[in-house]
Coordinates of C-alpha atoms in Angstrom, one line a residue:
M1 CA 18.9 -114.6 68.8
R2 CA 18.2 -113.9 64.9
V3 CA 21.6 -113.2 63.0
K4 CA 21.2 -110.2 59.9
L5 CA 23.1 -111.3 57.4
Y6 CA 23.9 -108.6 54.6
V7 CA 25.4 -109.6 51.7
F8 CA 27.2 -106.6 50.1
F9 CA 28.0 -107.0 45.6
V10 CA 30.9 -105.5 44.9
F11 CA 30.1 -103.7 41.1
V12 CA 33.9 -103.6 39.3
V13 CA 33.4 -101.2 35.8
T14 CA 36.3 -101.1 33.3
Y15 CA 35.9 -98.7 31.2
S16 CA 37.8 -99.3 27.3
P17 CA 38.3 -96.1 25.1
V18 CA 35.5 -95.6 22.4
L19 CA 36.8 -98.8 19.5
A20 CA 38.7 -96.4 16.4
Q21 CA 36.4 -96.4 13.2
L22 CA 37.3 -95.1 9.8
N23 CA 35.2 -94.6 7.0
V24 CA 36.3 -92.9 3.5
N25 CA 34.5 -90.6 1.1
F26 CA 36.2 -90.4 -1.9
P27 CA 37.4 -92.2 -4.3
P28 CA 34.6 -94.3 -5.3
A29 CA 35.3 -97.9 -6.1
R30 CA 36.0 -98.7 -10.0
M31 CA 37.0 -94.7 -10.0
V32 CA 39.7 -93.6 -13.2
F33 CA 42.7 -91.1 -12.5
Q34 CA 43.3 -89.5 -16.0
R35 CA 47.4 -89.7 -15.8
N36 CA 49.8 -87.2 -16.6
Q37 CA 52.2 -86.2 -19.3
G38 CA 54.8 -88.6 -17.1
G39 CA 52.3 -91.7 -17.1
N40 CA 51.7 -90.8 -13.3
A41 CA 48.6 -89.4 -11.2
N42 CA 47.9 -88.1 -7.8
V43 CA 45.3 -90.7 -6.0
F44 CA 43.2 -88.3 -4.1
V45 CA 41.4 -89.5 -0.8
T46 CA 39.0 -88.0 1.8
G47 CA 37.4 -89.6 4.3
T48 CA 36.7 -89.2 8.2
Y49 CA 37.9 -91.0 11.6
T50 CA 36.1 -91.5 15.4
G51 CA 38.2 -92.0 18.0
N52 CA 41.1 -89.9 20.0
Q53 CA 43.5 -92.8 18.6
I54 CA 44.4 -92.1 15.3
T55 CA 47.1 -89.5 14.6
H56 CA 47.9 -89.8 11.1
I57 CA 46.3 -92.1 8.2
E58 CA 48.3 -94.4 5.4
A59 CA 47.2 -96.0 2.3
R60 CA 48.9 -97.8 -0.4
L61 CA 47.9 -99.7 -4.0
N62 CA 47.3 -103.3 -3.9
P63 CA 47.7 -105.0 -7.5
R64 CA 44.9 -107.4 -8.6
A65 CA 45.7 -110.5 -9.7
G66 CA 45.5 -110.5 -14.1
E67 CA 45.3 -106.4 -13.6
P68 CA 47.6 -104.2 -14.6
G69 CA 50.0 -102.1 -12.1
N70 CA 52.7 -101.7 -9.4
A71 CA 52.3 -101.4 -6.4
V72 CA 52.5 -98.4 -4.5
G73 CA 53.7 -98.9 -0.5
W74 CA 51.6 -97.2 2.7
T75 CA 52.2 -94.3 2.5
T76 CA 51.5 -91.7 5.1
I77 CA 49.1 -89.4 3.9
A78 CA 47.6 -87.3 6.1
S79 CA 48.9 -86.5 9.7
N80 CA 48.8 -84.4 12.7
L81 CA 44.9 -85.0 13.0
T82 CA 42.5 -83.7 15.3
T83 CA 39.4 -82.7 13.2
G84 CA 37.6 -85.9 12.8
V85 CA 38.6 -85.4 9.0
F86 CA 41.3 -86.4 6.1
G87 CA 42.3 -85.7 2.7
G88 CA 45.2 -86.7 1.5
F89 CA 46.6 -88.4 -1.7
L90 CA 50.2 -90.6 -3.6
T91 CA 51.0 -91.0 -6.6
S92 CA 50.7 -93.9 -8.9
P93 CA 51.8 -94.8 -12.1
G94 CA 49.3 -95.9 -14.5
G95 CA 47.4 -99.5 -13.5
R96 CA 44.3 -100.7 -11.7
F97 CA 44.3 -101.2 -7.7
D98 CA 42.5 -101.7 -4.7
L99 CA 43.0 -99.4 -3.1
E100 CA 43.6 -100.3 1.1
V101 CA 43.7 -97.3 4.6
R102 CA 43.9 -97.8 7.3
G103 CA 44.3 -95.4 11.2
M104 CA 47.5 -95.3 13.0
N105 CA 48.5 -94.6 16.6
N106 CA 51.9 -92.7 17.9
A107 CA 53.3 -96.3 18.2
D108 CA 52.9 -96.8 14.4
Q109 CA 50.4 -99.2 15.1
Q110 CA 47.3 -99.6 13.2
V111 CA 44.3 -98.5 14.8
G112 CA 41.2 -100.4 14.1
N113 CA 40.3 -101.8 11.2
A114 CA 41.7 -100.7 7.6
V115 CA 39.1 -100.1 4.2
T116 CA 39.2 -101.2 1.2
I117 CA 37.9 -99.3 -2.2
E118 CA 38.6 -101.6 -5.1
K119 CA 39.3 -100.4 -8.8
V120 CA 40.7 -97.3 -8.2
G121 CA 42.9 -96.4 -10.8
V122 CA 45.3 -94.9 -13.2
G123 CA 45.1 -93.7 -16.8
E124 CA 43.3 -92.3 -19.6
V125 CA 40.1 -90.5 -19.9
F126 CA 37.9 -88.8 -23.0
L127 CA 34.8 -86.9 -22.9
I128 CA 32.8 -87.4 -26.3
V129 CA 30.7 -84.1 -28.6
G130 CA 29.6 -84.8 -31.8
H131 CA 25.7 -85.7 -34.0
S132 CA 24.1 -88.9 -34.0
N133 CA 27.3 -90.7 -35.4
A134 CA 29.0 -90.3 -31.8
A135 CA 25.9 -91.0 -29.7
A136 CA 24.1 -93.9 -31.8
A137 CA 22.7 -94.3 -34.9
A138 CA 21.8 -97.6 -35.5
G139 CA 22.5 -101.6 -35.6
A140 CA 23.4 -104.1 -32.5
M141 CA 25.5 -102.8 -29.8
T142 CA 27.7 -105.0 -27.6
G143 CA 29.6 -103.4 -24.0
A144 CA 33.5 -103.7 -23.7
A145 CA 34.9 -106.9 -23.6
S146 CA 37.3 -105.7 -20.8
D147 CA 36.3 -104.7 -17.2
L148 CA 39.1 -101.5 -17.5
V149 CA 36.3 -100.1 -19.7
N150 CA 34.1 -97.6 -17.7
S151 CA 31.3 -94.7 -18.0
I152 CA 29.2 -93.1 -15.5
D153 CA 26.0 -95.0 -16.3
P154 CA 22.7 -92.5 -16.5
N155 CA 20.7 -95.3 -17.0
P156 CA 19.2 -97.0 -13.9
N157 CA 17.2 -94.1 -12.2
Q158 CA 15.5 -92.5 -14.9
A159 CA 13.1 -90.6 -13.2
L160 CA 16.8 -88.9 -12.2
R161 CA 17.3 -88.7 -15.7
D162 CA 14.1 -87.8 -17.0
L163 CA 14.7 -84.2 -14.9
Y164 CA 18.1 -84.3 -16.3
L165 CA 16.9 -84.2 -19.8
Q166 CA 14.0 -81.4 -18.7
T167 CA 16.1 -79.6 -16.6
G168 CA 20.2 -80.2 -17.9
S169 CA 20.6 -79.4 -14.6
A170 CA 24.0 -81.2 -13.1
S171 CA 22.3 -81.6 -10.1
N172 CA 20.0 -83.8 -11.5
L173 CA 23.3 -85.8 -13.0
P174 CA 24.2 -89.8 -11.8
D175 CA 27.3 -89.4 -8.5
L176 CA 31.3 -89.9 -9.7
Q177 CA 29.9 -93.8 -9.3
P178 CA 32.0 -95.5 -12.2
T179 CA 30.8 -98.8 -13.9
H180 CA 31.9 -101.5 -15.9
L181 CA 30.4 -99.9 -19.6
C182 CA 28.0 -102.7 -20.8
Q183 CA 25.9 -103.3 -23.4
T184 CA 22.9 -101.8 -21.7
C185 CA 24.4 -98.9 -20.0
G186 CA 25.3 -95.4 -20.9
I187 CA 28.1 -92.6 -20.6
A188 CA 26.7 -90.0 -18.7
P189 CA 25.6 -86.7 -18.9
M190 CA 24.0 -87.5 -22.4
V191 CA 24.1 -91.1 -24.2
D192 CA 22.1 -94.0 -22.5
V193 CA 24.2 -96.3 -24.9
P194 CA 27.8 -97.7 -25.4
W195 CA 27.8 -97.0 -29.4
F196 CA 31.4 -98.1 -30.6
W197 CA 33.0 -96.3 -27.7
S198 CA 33.1 -99.9 -25.3
K199 CA 35.1 -100.8 -28.4
L200 CA 37.4 -97.9 -28.8
G201 CA 38.1 -98.7 -25.0
D202 CA 39.1 -102.5 -25.6
S203 CA 41.4 -101.3 -28.0
L204 CA 42.5 -98.3 -26.0
V205 CA 42.9 -101.3 -22.9
K206 CA 44.8 -103.3 -25.1
A207 CA 47.0 -101.3 -26.2
L208 CA 48.1 -98.7 -23.4
N209 CA 47.1 -101.5 -20.4
V210 CA 45.4 -98.4 -18.3
P211 CA 41.7 -98.4 -17.2
I212 CA 39.5 -95.9 -19.8
L213 CA 37.0 -93.8 -18.3
F214 CA 34.4 -91.8 -21.5
Y215 CA 32.3 -89.2 -20.5
S216 CA 29.9 -88.4 -23.0
A217 CA 28.1 -84.9 -24.7
A218 CA 27.1 -86.3 -28.0
F219 CA 23.7 -84.8 -28.8
G220 CA 22.3 -86.5 -32.3
G221 CA 20.4 -84.5 -34.1
S222 CA 22.8 -81.7 -33.0
N223 CA 25.8 -79.6 -35.1
M224 CA 28.2 -77.2 -33.8
G225 CA 26.6 -74.3 -34.5
Y226 CA 23.7 -75.5 -31.5
F227 CA 27.1 -76.4 -29.6
Y228 CA 27.8 -72.6 -30.0
K229 CA 24.8 -71.1 -29.6
A230 CA 24.2 -72.5 -26.6
A231 CA 27.7 -72.1 -25.5
Y232 CA 26.9 -68.5 -26.1
D233 CA 23.0 -68.1 -24.8
I234 CA 22.6 -67.4 -28.7
P235 CA 18.4 -67.6 -29.1
F236 CA 18.1 -70.6 -31.5
T237 CA 14.8 -72.6 -32.5
H238 CA 15.0 -76.8 -33.0
G239 CA 12.5 -79.5 -32.8
F240 CA 14.2 -81.6 -29.6
I241 CA 16.6 -79.4 -28.3
R242 CA 16.0 -77.5 -26.2
Y243 CA 17.7 -73.7 -26.3
N244 CA 16.1 -73.0 -23.0
I245 CA 18.0 -75.4 -20.8
R246 CA 21.5 -74.4 -22.9
M247 CA 21.6 -77.9 -25.1
P248 CA 23.5 -79.1 -25.7
Y249 CA 26.4 -77.3 -25.2
V250 CA 25.2 -78.0 -21.1
N251 CA 26.5 -81.3 -21.2
I252 CA 30.1 -80.6 -21.9
R253 CA 29.9 -77.2 -18.9
N254 CA 28.1 -79.9 -16.5
T255 CA 31.3 -83.2 -17.4
M256 CA 34.1 -80.2 -16.9
S257 CA 32.4 -79.0 -13.5
K258 CA 31.1 -81.5 -11.7
Y259 CA 33.4 -84.4 -13.0
A260 CA 36.3 -83.9 -14.5
P261 CA 37.0 -82.1 -11.2
R262 CA 37.5 -85.4 -9.7
T263 CA 38.8 -87.6 -13.0
G264 CA 40.4 -85.1 -14.4
L265 CA 40.7 -85.5 -19.0
R266 CA 42.9 -86.2 -21.2
A267 CA 40.8 -85.0 -24.3
I268 CA 37.4 -83.9 -25.6
L269 CA 36.8 -85.7 -28.9
S270 CA 34.8 -84.2 -31.2
A271 CA 33.3 -85.9 -34.2
H272 CA 31.4 -82.6 -36.0
G273 CA 30.7 -81.5 -39.4
I274 CA 28.2 -83.5 -40.7
N275 CA 25.5 -82.1 -39.9
D276 CA 26.9 -78.5 -40.6
G277 CA 25.9 -78.1 -43.6
D278 CA 24.2 -74.7 -42.7
T279 CA 27.5 -73.3 -43.1
T280 CA 31.0 -72.8 -45.0
G281 CA 33.6 -73.8 -44.0
A282 CA 34.7 -71.1 -42.2
G283 CA 31.2 -70.9 -40.7
F284 CA 31.9 -74.2 -39.1
Y285 CA 35.6 -72.8 -38.0
F286 CA 34.1 -69.5 -36.1
R287 CA 31.8 -72.2 -34.0
S288 CA 34.5 -75.0 -33.6
Q289 CA 36.8 -72.1 -33.2
K290 CA 34.2 -70.7 -30.1
V291 CA 33.5 -73.8 -28.6
V292 CA 36.9 -74.7 -27.6
E293 CA 37.0 -71.4 -26.5
K294 CA 34.8 -71.5 -24.1
S295 CA 35.1 -74.5 -23.1
R296 CA 38.8 -74.2 -21.9
N297 CA 37.1 -70.7 -20.1
E298 CA 35.1 -72.1 -18.1
A299 CA 37.4 -75.1 -17.1
N300 CA 40.2 -72.2 -16.3
Y301 CA 42.2 -74.3 -18.2
Q302 CA 43.9 -72.7 -21.5
D303 CA 45.6 -76.0 -22.5
L304 CA 42.5 -78.3 -22.1
A305 CA 43.1 -80.4 -25.7
W306 CA 40.8 -81.6 -28.2
L307 CA 40.8 -83.8 -31.1
V308 CA 39.0 -82.6 -33.4
A309 CA 37.4 -85.6 -36.8
T310 CA 37.6 -84.9 -40.1
A311 CA 34.3 -85.4 -40.5
C312 CA 31.6 -84.3 -43.1
Y313 CA 31.3 -87.7 -45.4
N314 CA 27.4 -88.1 -46.1
N315 CA 27.4 -89.6 -49.9
G316 CA 30.5 -87.9 -50.1
V317 CA 32.8 -85.2 -48.2
R318 CA 32.2 -81.8 -48.3
Q319 CA 35.6 -80.3 -49.5
E320 CA 35.2 -76.7 -47.5
I321 CA 34.4 -78.8 -44.3
T322 CA 37.8 -80.9 -43.8
D323 CA 39.4 -78.2 -44.9
A324 CA 38.6 -76.2 -41.7
Q325 CA 38.8 -79.3 -40.0
N326 CA 42.2 -79.3 -40.8
A327 CA 42.4 -75.7 -40.5
L328 CA 41.8 -76.4 -36.8
I329 CA 44.8 -78.8 -36.0
N330 CA 47.2 -76.7 -37.9
D331 CA 46.4 -73.3 -36.0
D332 CA 46.3 -74.3 -32.4
P333 CA 48.9 -76.6 -30.7
N334 CA 46.7 -78.1 -28.4
I335 CA 44.2 -79.4 -31.0
F336 CA 45.0 -82.5 -32.6
R337 CA 44.9 -84.5 -35.3
G338 CA 41.4 -86.6 -34.7
A339 CA 40.1 -89.9 -36.5
N340 CA 39.8 -89.6 -40.4
L341 CA 35.9 -90.6 -40.4
N342 CA 35.7 -89.5 -43.8
A343 CA 37.5 -93.1 -44.9
I344 CA 34.1 -94.4 -43.7
G345 CA 32.5 -95.3 -46.7
N346 CA 29.1 -96.2 -48.3
E347 CA 30.5 -99.4 -46.9
G348 CA 30.6 -99.0 -44.2
R349 CA 27.1 -96.8 -43.2
Y350 CA 23.4 -97.9 -44.1
D351 CA 22.0 -94.9 -45.5
G352 CA 25.6 -93.0 -46.4
L353 CA 25.4 -91.1 -43.7
H354 CA 25.1 -93.0 -40.4
F355 CA 27.5 -95.9 -39.5
N356 CA 26.7 -99.4 -39.4
E357 CA 27.9 -102.0 -37.5
L358 CA 31.1 -101.6 -39.6
G359 CA 31.5 -98.3 -39.6
Q360 CA 31.1 -98.5 -36.2
V361 CA 33.9 -101.2 -36.4
M362 CA 36.1 -98.5 -38.4
A363 CA 35.4 -95.6 -36.6
A364 CA 36.3 -96.9 -33.2
G365 CA 39.5 -98.3 -35.8
L366 CA 40.1 -94.8 -36.8
W367 CA 39.8 -93.3 -32.6
R368 CA 41.8 -95.3 -31.5
D369 CA 44.6 -94.7 -34.5
A370 CA 44.5 -91.4 -33.8
I371 CA 45.0 -91.6 -30.3
L372 CA 48.0 -94.1 -30.6
D373 CA 49.3 -92.2 -33.8
P374 CA 52.8 -91.6 -33.1
A375 CA 53.3 -88.4 -35.1
E376 CA 50.5 -86.8 -33.3
N377 CA 52.1 -88.6 -29.8
V378 CA 48.4 -87.4 -28.2
L379 CA 49.2 -89.0 -24.7
A380 CA 53.1 -87.5 -25.0
N381 CA 51.8 -83.8 -25.9
A382 CA 48.1 -83.0 -25.1
K383 CA 48.6 -81.0 -21.4
P384 CA 45.5 -83.3 -19.6
F385 CA 43.4 -81.6 -17.2
M386 CA 44.6 -82.8 -14.2
A387 CA 42.1 -84.1 -11.1
T388 CA 42.2 -81.5 -8.1
A389 CA 41.7 -82.5 -4.5
P390 CA 38.1 -83.1 -3.8
P391 CA 36.5 -80.8 -0.4
L392 CA 36.7 -82.5 2.9
P393 CA 33.4 -84.6 4.0
P394 CA 32.0 -82.9 6.9
P395 CA 32.9 -84.4 10.2
P396 CA 31.7 -87.3 12.0
L397 CA 28.5 -87.3 13.6
P398 CA 28.6 -87.7 17.4
V399 CA 25.8 -90.1 17.6
T400 CA 24.0 -92.1 14.6
L401 CA 20.5 -91.7 15.5
V402 CA 19.1 -94.2 13.3
S403 CA 15.0 -93.6 14.6
F404 CA 13.2 -90.5 16.8
D405 CA 9.5 -91.1 17.0
A406 CA 6.6 -89.3 18.2
K407 CA 2.7 -90.3 18.8
R408 CA 0.0 -89.4 21.2
S409 CA -0.4 -91.8 24.3
V410 CA -4.4 -92.7 25.5
N411 CA -4.5 -89.9 28.7
G412 CA -3.1 -87.5 25.6
F413 CA 0.6 -87.0 26.5
H414 CA 3.3 -87.4 23.8
E415 CA 5.5 -90.1 23.8
L416 CA 8.8 -89.7 22.2
E417 CA 11.5 -92.6 21.3
W418 CA 14.7 -92.5 19.8
V419 CA 17.3 -94.9 19.3
T420 CA 21.2 -94.8 18.8
T421 CA 23.7 -97.2 17.9
S422 CA 26.7 -95.3 18.6
E423 CA 27.9 -92.4 20.7
T424 CA 31.0 -90.7 20.7
N425 CA 31.5 -88.2 23.7
N426 CA 27.8 -87.3 23.9
D427 CA 26.7 -85.5 27.0
Y428 CA 22.9 -84.8 26.3
F429 CA 19.8 -84.7 24.6
E430 CA 17.5 -80.8 24.5
I431 CA 14.6 -81.9 23.5
Q432 CA 12.8 -78.6 21.8
K433 CA 9.5 -78.2 20.8
S434 CA 7.4 -75.8 18.3
T435 CA 4.2 -75.0 16.6
D436 CA 4.8 -74.1 13.7
A437 CA 8.5 -76.2 12.9
R438 CA 9.6 -72.7 12.7
I439 CA 10.7 -71.5 16.2
F440 CA 11.5 -73.8 19.0
N441 CA 12.0 -74.2 22.9
T442 CA 13.2 -76.3 24.8
I443 CA 11.9 -78.4 27.2
G444 CA 13.7 -81.1 29.0
N445 CA 16.9 -82.9 28.3
V446 CA 18.0 -86.4 28.3
K447 CA 21.4 -88.0 29.8
G448 CA 23.3 -89.3 26.9
A449 CA 25.4 -92.5 27.3
G450 CA 28.5 -90.3 26.4
D451 CA 30.7 -93.2 24.4
S452 CA 29.2 -96.7 23.4
K453 CA 29.2 -98.5 20.0
E454 CA 26.1 -100.3 21.4
T455 CA 22.1 -99.8 20.5
N456 CA 20.6 -97.2 23.3
H457 CA 17.0 -96.4 23.6
Y458 CA 15.8 -93.3 24.9
H459 CA 12.3 -91.8 26.3
F460 CA 11.1 -88.3 26.7
T461 CA 7.1 -87.5 27.6
D462 CA 5.8 -84.3 27.1
E463 CA 3.0 -84.0 29.2
A464 CA 1.9 -80.4 28.1
P465 CA 1.6 -81.0 24.2
G466 CA -1.3 -78.1 23.5
L467 CA -4.2 -78.3 21.2
Q468 CA -2.3 -77.7 17.9
T469 CA 0.5 -80.0 16.2
T470 CA 3.1 -80.3 17.8
Y471 CA 6.9 -80.6 15.8
Y472 CA 9.3 -82.2 18.3
R473 CA 13.7 -81.9 16.9
L474 CA 16.1 -83.3 19.3
N475 CA 19.4 -81.3 19.9
Q476 CA 22.4 -83.4 20.7
V477 CA 25.0 -81.8 23.1
D478 CA 28.6 -82.8 23.4
Y479 CA 30.6 -83.1 26.3
D480 CA 32.8 -79.9 24.9
G481 CA 29.2 -77.7 23.9
T482 CA 29.2 -79.1 20.0
A483 CA 25.3 -79.3 19.5
T484 CA 23.8 -81.3 16.1
L485 CA 20.2 -81.2 15.4
S486 CA 17.9 -84.1 14.7
R487 CA 15.6 -84.1 11.7
I488 CA 11.7 -82.8 13.1
V489 CA 8.8 -85.3 13.4
S490 CA 5.1 -84.1 14.9
V491 CA 1.9 -85.3 16.4
R492 CA -1.2 -84.5 15.1
N493 CA -3.6 -83.3 18.7
G494 CA -7.4 -84.6 19.0
N495 CA -9.2 -83.5 16.2
A496 CA -6.6 -80.5 15.4
A497 CA -6.8 -80.2 11.6
P498 CA -3.8 -77.2 11.0
D499 CA -3.1 -76.5 7.6
P500 CA -0.7 -79.3 5.6
A501 CA 3.2 -78.4 6.7
V502 CA 6.4 -78.4 5.4
Y503 CA 9.5 -78.6 7.5
P504 CA 11.9 -77.4 8.1
N505 CA 12.0 -73.8 6.2
P506 CA 13.9 -72.8 5.5
S507 CA 16.6 -75.5 5.0
Q508 CA 20.0 -77.2 4.1
H509 CA 19.4 -80.3 3.4
L510 CA 16.1 -82.7 3.9
I511 CA 12.9 -80.9 3.9
E512 CA 9.1 -83.0 5.2
V513 CA 5.8 -82.5 4.4
A514 CA 3.0 -83.2 6.2
T515 CA -1.3 -83.5 5.1
N516 CA -3.5 -82.0 7.4
D517 CA -5.7 -85.1 8.0
G518 CA -3.1 -87.8 8.1
S519 CA -3.1 -89.5 4.8
A520 CA 0.5 -90.4 3.3
V521 CA 1.9 -87.7 0.7
V522 CA 1.9 -88.0 -3.0
G523 CA 3.3 -86.9 -5.6
L524 CA 5.9 -84.6 -3.9
K525 CA 7.7 -82.1 -6.3
V526 CA 9.9 -79.3 -5.8
L527 CA 8.9 -77.0 -8.5
D528 CA 11.0 -73.8 -9.8
L529 CA 9.1 -70.3 -9.7
N530 CA 8.8 -71.0 -12.9
G531 CA 7.3 -74.3 -12.7
N532 CA 9.7 -76.8 -13.5
T533 CA 10.2 -79.5 -11.9
L534 CA 13.4 -80.1 -10.5
L535 CA 13.0 -82.6 -8.0
E536 CA 10.3 -85.2 -7.5
K537 CA 9.4 -88.1 -5.3
R538 CA 6.0 -90.6 -5.8
D539 CA 5.5 -91.9 -2.5
S540 CA 7.6 -90.0 0.0
D541 CA 7.1 -88.0 3.0
E542 CA 10.7 -86.1 2.2
V543 CA 13.0 -84.4 -0.4
D544 CA 16.8 -84.4 0.1
V545 CA 17.4 -80.3 -1.5
S546 CA 20.9 -79.9 -0.7
A547 CA 21.5 -80.6 -4.5
L548 CA 19.7 -77.5 -5.3
N549 CA 21.1 -73.7 -4.9
R550 CA 20.1 -71.3 -2.8
G551 CA 17.2 -69.5 -2.9
E552 CA 13.3 -69.9 -3.0
Y553 CA 11.5 -72.8 -4.9
I554 CA 8.4 -74.1 -4.5
V555 CA 7.1 -77.2 -3.0
E556 CA 4.1 -79.2 -4.1
F557 CA 2.3 -82.6 -3.1
K558 CA -1.8 -83.6 -2.6
T559 CA -3.0 -84.3 0.1
G560 CA -5.6 -87.6 1.0
A561 CA -8.3 -86.0 0.0
G562 CA -6.6 -85.0 -3.3
A563 CA -6.3 -81.5 -3.2
V564 CA -3.0 -79.9 -4.3
V565 CA -0.8 -78.0 -1.8
R566 CA 1.9 -75.6 -2.7
K567 CA 4.1 -74.2 -0.1
K568 CA 7.7 -71.9 -1.0
I569 CA 10.5 -72.8 0.8
T570 CA 14.2 -71.0 0.8
K571 CA 16.8 -73.5 0.3
L572 CA 19.7 -72.3 2.6

């Protein structure tokens, strides 16, 4: 008798909740928040989280070894969370800290790992205005000795720097990512060297025991007249100052719109007068008053403080300009006495006008004296422009899509492959197809992994690709019906030679281009309708247009055959 043995395998499947993840979008490392008149600032924090265990967010500030500051303990900054994003703040006196943020559950237990942002400070923030004596003249320069002296350095991305100087657009300024004011570092938005401001920063850190952050709108060769005309759109001609992009005033405007709302600002440090020889004392007073007025109106803050230097020495002092500067200080309660730069004689100037190395040291000391002068008491009396809460980030993507590719197989089918590294509530993927990268139709579905922290590989075959170049995208759909679109990929069919393509169009974020011969894209640019270059990628087939305003633009690139292609796009 034959006996059949049946072996039964019992698979035990266990399910565990998706590990919660926390991400802090703001502030960046080395951030400096401006103190209020009481010496405190709100340290704003925003971020995202995944997983349904997190019900509230806590943050604390840990003092750094050898640096100023007293600890701020765990503080609830956001509660009743439901959307995957959070925002809040904790209040701190001056100092520099490591910011620690964690997610908590209903039982007040930490969920997942905490996130640490290093070197977050509460201190003093200044914007510099002036001509070459405020930007750079000649002589050796040094970076700040103290790591607590910071700027936004415009130098690392030279292509972006060049675009800013061509366009004056805030979208071409570096992001708010402070760095130490080093010897080779500049001071955004305009200046590319530390000049003597590193020395001033060191002396203020020593006196105040808080971090310092500088911005600079100083422009060599300018005067208060050019700032005034650019501010009010009054045309002028100059050998290198471009009125058409509203230089030099646009640097004040961009600082107050892009950076200062996030950091706050104690005051604007103004050092004009030497180059204003084309006007009278009354003319200088008018120009200065109108620039101050414009800056306050655009900032929507009428108490915006200015420190005006007495500065008009050029082999001697021009008294009517000094009198005008004194009148500005006396007439406006929110204009304070700046550095007495007229005290620097020819021994501190290599040509009777511009500071030499001794003049740099003297200028830094005079600005320090002005800021700390007990008679003016700037730190108590100047009402700072305070930081406001940043916008919340978008909700975290339910699926982390690390690759999505399509290719033509030997049998003529199109093979689509994509890889994810994390999925939350992912029901399925819709595969969408188009012949023009504008109108898409769904041609199939692939089941998602639901909740996963593993790497998942997916595949789909289009057995009827057609005769033209075909475009594909994924529409990822959650269990609750929420959907997210992927980037677009393309496959060229047979011997088809379609027109070069730009897609998606319209676009809100990333656009891609494809040549008609399969060759690499050369010299990808985004132009305004006047032909000015706004964005440029030299060896890439994609460019991020997120920073551009809504409207129409021109995308320009070359094919492998050298033909120049121009396509109009719409930015949403």
